[in-house]
CSV table of C-alpha atoms and ligand atoms in Angstrom, one decimal:
chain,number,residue,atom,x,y,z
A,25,UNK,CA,0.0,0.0,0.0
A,26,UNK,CA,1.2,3.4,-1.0
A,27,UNK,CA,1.4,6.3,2.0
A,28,UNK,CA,1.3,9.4,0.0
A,29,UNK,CA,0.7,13.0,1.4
A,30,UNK,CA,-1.4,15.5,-0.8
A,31,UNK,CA,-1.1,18.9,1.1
A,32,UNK,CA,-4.9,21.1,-0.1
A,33,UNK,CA,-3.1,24.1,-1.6
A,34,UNK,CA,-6.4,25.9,-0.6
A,35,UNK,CA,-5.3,26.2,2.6
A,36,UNK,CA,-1.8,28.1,2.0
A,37,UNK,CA,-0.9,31.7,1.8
A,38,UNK,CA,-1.9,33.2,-2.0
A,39,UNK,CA,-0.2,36.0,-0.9
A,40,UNK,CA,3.0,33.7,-0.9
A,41,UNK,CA,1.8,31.1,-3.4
A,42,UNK,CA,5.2,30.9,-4.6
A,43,UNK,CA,7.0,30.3,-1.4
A,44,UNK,CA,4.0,27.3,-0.2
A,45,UNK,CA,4.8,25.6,-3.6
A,46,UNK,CA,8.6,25.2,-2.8
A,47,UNK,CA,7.8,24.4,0.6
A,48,UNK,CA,5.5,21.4,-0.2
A,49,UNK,CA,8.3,21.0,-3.2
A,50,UNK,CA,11.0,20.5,-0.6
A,51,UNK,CA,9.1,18.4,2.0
A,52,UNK,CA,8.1,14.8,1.7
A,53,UNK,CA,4.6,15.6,0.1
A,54,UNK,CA,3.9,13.5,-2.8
A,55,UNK,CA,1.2,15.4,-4.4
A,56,UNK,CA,-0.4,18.8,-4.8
A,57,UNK,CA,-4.1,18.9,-3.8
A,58,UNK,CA,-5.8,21.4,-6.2
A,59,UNK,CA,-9.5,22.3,-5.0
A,60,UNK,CA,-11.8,24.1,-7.7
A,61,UNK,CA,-14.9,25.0,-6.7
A,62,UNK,CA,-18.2,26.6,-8.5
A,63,UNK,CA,-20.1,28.4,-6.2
A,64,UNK,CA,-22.7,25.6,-7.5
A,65,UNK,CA,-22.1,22.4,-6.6
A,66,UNK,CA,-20.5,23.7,-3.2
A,67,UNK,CA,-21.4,26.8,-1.1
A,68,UNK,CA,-18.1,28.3,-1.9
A,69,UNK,CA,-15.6,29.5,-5.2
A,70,UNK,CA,-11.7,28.8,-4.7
A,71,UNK,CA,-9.5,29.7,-7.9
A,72,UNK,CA,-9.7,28.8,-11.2
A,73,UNK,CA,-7.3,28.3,-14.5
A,74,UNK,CA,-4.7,31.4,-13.9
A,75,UNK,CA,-3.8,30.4,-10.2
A,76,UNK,CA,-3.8,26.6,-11.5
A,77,UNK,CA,-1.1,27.9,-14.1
A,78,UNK,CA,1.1,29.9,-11.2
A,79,UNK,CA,1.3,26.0,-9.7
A,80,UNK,CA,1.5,24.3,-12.9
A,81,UNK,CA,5.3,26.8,-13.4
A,82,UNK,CA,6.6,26.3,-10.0
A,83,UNK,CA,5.3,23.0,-8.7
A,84,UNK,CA,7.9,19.8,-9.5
A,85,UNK,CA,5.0,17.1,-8.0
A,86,UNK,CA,2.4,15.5,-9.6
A,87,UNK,CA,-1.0,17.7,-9.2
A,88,UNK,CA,-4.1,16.6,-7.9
A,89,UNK,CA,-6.9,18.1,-8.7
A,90,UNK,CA,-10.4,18.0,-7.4
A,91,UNK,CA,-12.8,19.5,-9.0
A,92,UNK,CA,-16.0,20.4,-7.0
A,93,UNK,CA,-18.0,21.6,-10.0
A,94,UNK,CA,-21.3,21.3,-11.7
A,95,UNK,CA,-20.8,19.4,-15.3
A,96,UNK,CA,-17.2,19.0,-15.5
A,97,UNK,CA,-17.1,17.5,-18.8
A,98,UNK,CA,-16.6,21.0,-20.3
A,99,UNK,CA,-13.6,21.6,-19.0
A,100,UNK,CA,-11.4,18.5,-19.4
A,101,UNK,CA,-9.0,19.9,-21.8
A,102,UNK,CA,-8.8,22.7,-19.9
A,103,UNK,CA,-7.4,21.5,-16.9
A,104,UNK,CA,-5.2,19.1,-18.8
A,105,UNK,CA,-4.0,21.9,-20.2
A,106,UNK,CA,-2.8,23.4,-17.3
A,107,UNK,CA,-1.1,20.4,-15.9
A,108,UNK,CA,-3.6,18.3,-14.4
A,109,UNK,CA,-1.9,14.7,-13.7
A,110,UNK,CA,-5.0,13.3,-12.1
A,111,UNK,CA,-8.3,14.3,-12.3
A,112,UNK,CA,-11.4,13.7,-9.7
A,113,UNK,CA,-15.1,14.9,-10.1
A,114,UNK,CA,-18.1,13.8,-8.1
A,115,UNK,CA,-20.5,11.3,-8.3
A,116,UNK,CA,-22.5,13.5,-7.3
A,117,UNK,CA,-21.9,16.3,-10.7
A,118,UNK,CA,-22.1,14.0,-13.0
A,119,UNK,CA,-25.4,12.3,-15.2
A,120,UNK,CA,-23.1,10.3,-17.2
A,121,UNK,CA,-20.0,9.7,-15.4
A,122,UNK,CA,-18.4,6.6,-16.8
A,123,UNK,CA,-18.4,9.0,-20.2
A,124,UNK,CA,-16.7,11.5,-18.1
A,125,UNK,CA,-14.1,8.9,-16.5
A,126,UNK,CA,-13.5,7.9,-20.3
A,127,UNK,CA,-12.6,11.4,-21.5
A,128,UNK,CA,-10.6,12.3,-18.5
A,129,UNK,CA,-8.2,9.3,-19.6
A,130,UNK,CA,-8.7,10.1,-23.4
A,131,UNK,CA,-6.6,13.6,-22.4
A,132,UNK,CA,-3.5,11.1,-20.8
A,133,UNK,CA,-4.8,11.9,-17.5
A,134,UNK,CA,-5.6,9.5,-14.0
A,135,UNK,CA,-9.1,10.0,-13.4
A,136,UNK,CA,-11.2,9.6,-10.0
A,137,UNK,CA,-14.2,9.9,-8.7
A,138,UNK,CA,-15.2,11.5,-5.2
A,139,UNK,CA,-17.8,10.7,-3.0
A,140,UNK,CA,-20.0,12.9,-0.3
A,141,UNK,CA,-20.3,12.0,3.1
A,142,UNK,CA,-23.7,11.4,2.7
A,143,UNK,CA,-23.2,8.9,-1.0
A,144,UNK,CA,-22.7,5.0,-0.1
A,145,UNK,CA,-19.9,3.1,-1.5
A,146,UNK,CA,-21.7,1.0,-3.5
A,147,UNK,CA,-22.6,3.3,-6.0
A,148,UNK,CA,-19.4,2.8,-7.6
A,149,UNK,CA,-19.5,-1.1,-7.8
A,150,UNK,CA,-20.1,-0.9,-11.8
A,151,UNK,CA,-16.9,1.6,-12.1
A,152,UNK,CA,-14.5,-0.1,-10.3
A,153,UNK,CA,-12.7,-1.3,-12.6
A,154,UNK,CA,-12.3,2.0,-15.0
A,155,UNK,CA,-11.2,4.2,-12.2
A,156,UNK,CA,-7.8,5.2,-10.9
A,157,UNK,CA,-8.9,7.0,-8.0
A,158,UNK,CA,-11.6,6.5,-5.7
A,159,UNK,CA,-12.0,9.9,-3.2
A,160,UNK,CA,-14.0,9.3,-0.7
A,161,UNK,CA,-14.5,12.8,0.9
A,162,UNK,CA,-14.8,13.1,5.1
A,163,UNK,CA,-16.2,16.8,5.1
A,164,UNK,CA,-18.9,18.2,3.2
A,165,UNK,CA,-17.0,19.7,-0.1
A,166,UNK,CA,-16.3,23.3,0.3
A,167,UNK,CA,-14.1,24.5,3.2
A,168,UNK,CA,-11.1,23.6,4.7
A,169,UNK,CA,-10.5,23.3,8.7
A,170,UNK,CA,-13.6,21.0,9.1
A,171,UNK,CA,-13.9,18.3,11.7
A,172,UNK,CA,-13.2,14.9,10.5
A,173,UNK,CA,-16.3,12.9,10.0
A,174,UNK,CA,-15.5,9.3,12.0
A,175,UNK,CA,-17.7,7.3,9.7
A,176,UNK,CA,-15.3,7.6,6.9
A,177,UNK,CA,-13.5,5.2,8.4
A,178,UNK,CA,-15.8,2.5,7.6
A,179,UNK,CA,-16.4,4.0,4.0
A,180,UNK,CA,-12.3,3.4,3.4
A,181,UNK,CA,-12.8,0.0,4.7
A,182,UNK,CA,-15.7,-0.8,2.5
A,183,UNK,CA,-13.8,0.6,-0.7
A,184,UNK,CA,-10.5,-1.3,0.3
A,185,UNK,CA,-12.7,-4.5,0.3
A,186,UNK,CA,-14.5,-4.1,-2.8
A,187,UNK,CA,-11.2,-3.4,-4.5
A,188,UNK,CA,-9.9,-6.4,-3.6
A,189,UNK,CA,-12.8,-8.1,-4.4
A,190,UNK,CA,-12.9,-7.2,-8.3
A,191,UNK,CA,-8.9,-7.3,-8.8
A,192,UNK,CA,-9.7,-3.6,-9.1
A,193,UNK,CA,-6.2,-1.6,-8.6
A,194,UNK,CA,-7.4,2.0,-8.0
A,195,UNK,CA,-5.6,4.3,-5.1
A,196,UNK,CA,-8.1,5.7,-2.5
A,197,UNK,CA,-7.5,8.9,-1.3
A,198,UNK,CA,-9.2,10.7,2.1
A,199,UNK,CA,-9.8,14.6,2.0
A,200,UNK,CA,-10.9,16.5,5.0
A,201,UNK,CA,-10.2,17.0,9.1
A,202,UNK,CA,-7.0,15.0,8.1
A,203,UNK,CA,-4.2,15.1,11.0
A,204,UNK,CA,-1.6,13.3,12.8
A,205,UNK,CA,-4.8,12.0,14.8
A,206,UNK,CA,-6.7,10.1,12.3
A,207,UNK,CA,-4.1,9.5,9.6
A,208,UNK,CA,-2.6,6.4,10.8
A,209,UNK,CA,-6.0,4.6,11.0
A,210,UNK,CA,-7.3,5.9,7.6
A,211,UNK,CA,-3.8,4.2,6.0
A,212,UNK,CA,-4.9,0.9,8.5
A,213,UNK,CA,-7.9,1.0,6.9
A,214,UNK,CA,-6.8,1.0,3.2
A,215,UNK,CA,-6.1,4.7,2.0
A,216,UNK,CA,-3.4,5.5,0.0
A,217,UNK,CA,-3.8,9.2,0.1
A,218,UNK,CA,-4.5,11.6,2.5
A,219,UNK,CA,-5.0,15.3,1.9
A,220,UNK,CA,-4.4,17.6,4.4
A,221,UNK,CA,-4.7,21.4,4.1
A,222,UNK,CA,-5.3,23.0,7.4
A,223,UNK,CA,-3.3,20.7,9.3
A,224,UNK,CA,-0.5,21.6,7.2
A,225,UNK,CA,-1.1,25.4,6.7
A,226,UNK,CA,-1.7,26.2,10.0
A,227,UNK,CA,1.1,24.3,11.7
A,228,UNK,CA,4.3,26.1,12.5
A,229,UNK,CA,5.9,24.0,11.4
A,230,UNK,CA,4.3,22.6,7.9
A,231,UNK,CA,7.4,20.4,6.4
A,232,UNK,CA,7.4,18.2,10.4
A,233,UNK,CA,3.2,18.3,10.1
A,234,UNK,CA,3.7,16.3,6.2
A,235,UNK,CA,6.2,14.1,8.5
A,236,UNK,CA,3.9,13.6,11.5
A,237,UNK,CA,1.3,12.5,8.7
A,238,UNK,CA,3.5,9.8,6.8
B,3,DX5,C1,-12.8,20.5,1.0
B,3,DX5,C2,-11.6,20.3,0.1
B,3,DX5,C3,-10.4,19.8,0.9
B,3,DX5,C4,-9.9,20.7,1.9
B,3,DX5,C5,-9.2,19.9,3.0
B,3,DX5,O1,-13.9,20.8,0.2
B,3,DX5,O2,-11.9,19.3,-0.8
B,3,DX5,O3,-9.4,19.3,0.0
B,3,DX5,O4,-9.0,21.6,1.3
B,3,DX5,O5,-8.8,20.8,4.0
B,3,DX5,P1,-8.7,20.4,5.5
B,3,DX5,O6,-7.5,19.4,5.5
B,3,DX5,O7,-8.3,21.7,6.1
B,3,DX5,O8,-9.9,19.8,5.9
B,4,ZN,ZN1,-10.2,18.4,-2.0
C-alpha cells in the first residue's frame, strides 16, 4: 500500500503562493491537492485556471486536482492543459460519469471519482474497474479546517474491500479533518492518500506536520 501526502493548496498563503509551492516541493509531500470549486455544486468559489497555471510553473510534484464543480465535462481539456496529472469529479456532478471517466483518460490523465459524506460506496461497484482513483470525501466539499467525520472510516474499509474483491487496482484517497490523529488509521484501513490542508497550513511547522502525517 502506497502512503502518500497530498497537502490542499487551498489552505496556503496566495499571498506567498510561490513560497507554499517550494515548501511542499521540498518536503516529503507526494502530491499537490488542487480544490476548484463553482459556487454551484458547493457553497463556496476557490481559484480557477490562472492560479492553477502559477502551480502548474513552480510545482515539481504531480498535481491533484479536485474538481468540486457542476458538469465537469466542459472543462477536461482545460485543466489538462494546465497540468492536471490526475483528475477527480463527483459522483454527485455527473449524469453520465463513466463518459466522463472515459474522456478524462482520453486527455492522458488519472481519473477519479469523489464521493460525499452522505453517498454510499456502493454506487461505484459498476466503475471499479475503470477508475484510478476513488476519493472518498470526510467533510462536506467546500471548506477547509472541518472536523473529521469518523464514519469515513468504515467507507475506506468498504472501498478497500471491494477493491480487492474485483482485482480492481485503483488508489483511494481521504480529504478533509486529516491530521496526525486520524491519519494512521485511515492508512490501517486502506487509503493510500490523504490530503491535508489545514493541518499543514496552519502548523508552525508545515514540512514536520507532512512528517507527523506519513
Ligand atoms: C474541502 C476540500 C479539501 C480541503 C481539505 O472541500 O476538498 O481538500 O482543502 O482541507 P482540510 O484538511 O483543512 O480539511
Ligand atoms: Zn479536496
Amino acid at each position: 500500500m502506497a502512503r502518500l501526502i497530498a497537502p490542499s493548496v487551498l489552505s496556503a498563503d496566495f499571498g506567498n503562493l510561490q513560497r507554499d509551492i517550494e515548501m511542499i516541493n521540498a518536503s516529503n509531500a507526494d502530491w499537490f491537492h488542487v480544490d476548484v470549486m463553482d459556487g454551484e455544486f458547493v457553497p463556496n468559489i476557490s481559484f480557477g485556471f490562472p492560479v492553477l497555471k502559477a502551480l502548474q510553473k513552480h510545482a515539481k510534484k504531480p498535481l491533484d486536482v479536485h474538481l468540486m464543480i457542476i458538469q465537469p465535462d466542459r472543462y477536461i481539456q482545460a485543466f489538462k492543459e494546465c497540468g492536471a496529472d490526475v483528475l477527480t469529479v463527483h459522483y454527485e456532478a455527473c449524469t453520465h460519469l463513466h463518459r466522463t471517466i472515459q474522456a478524462i483518460k482520453a486527455e492522458g490523465m488519472k481519473a477519479g471519482v469523489a464521493l460525499n459524506p452522505h453517498t454510499n460506496v456502493n454506487v461505484l461497484e459498476d466503475i471499479l474497474m475503470d477508475v484510478d482513483l476513488i476519493l472518498i470525501m470526510s467533510v462536506n466539499p467546500g471548506f477547509g479546517g472541518q472536523k473529521f467525520i469518523e464514519r469515513t472510516l468504515d467507507k475506506v474499509k468498504a472501498v478497500n474491500q471491494m477493491r480487492e474483491r474485483s482485482g480492481a487496482s485503483f488508489l483511494i484517497e481521504v480529504d478533509g479533518g486529516v491530521s496526525d490523529l486520524n491519519a494512521n488509521k485511515l492508512f490501517e484501513a486502506g487509503a493510500d492518500v490523504l490530503v491535508a490542508g489545514n493541518y499543514v497550513f496552519a502548523h508552525p511547522n508545515p514540512m514536520a506536520a507532512i512528517d507527523a502525517i506519513k
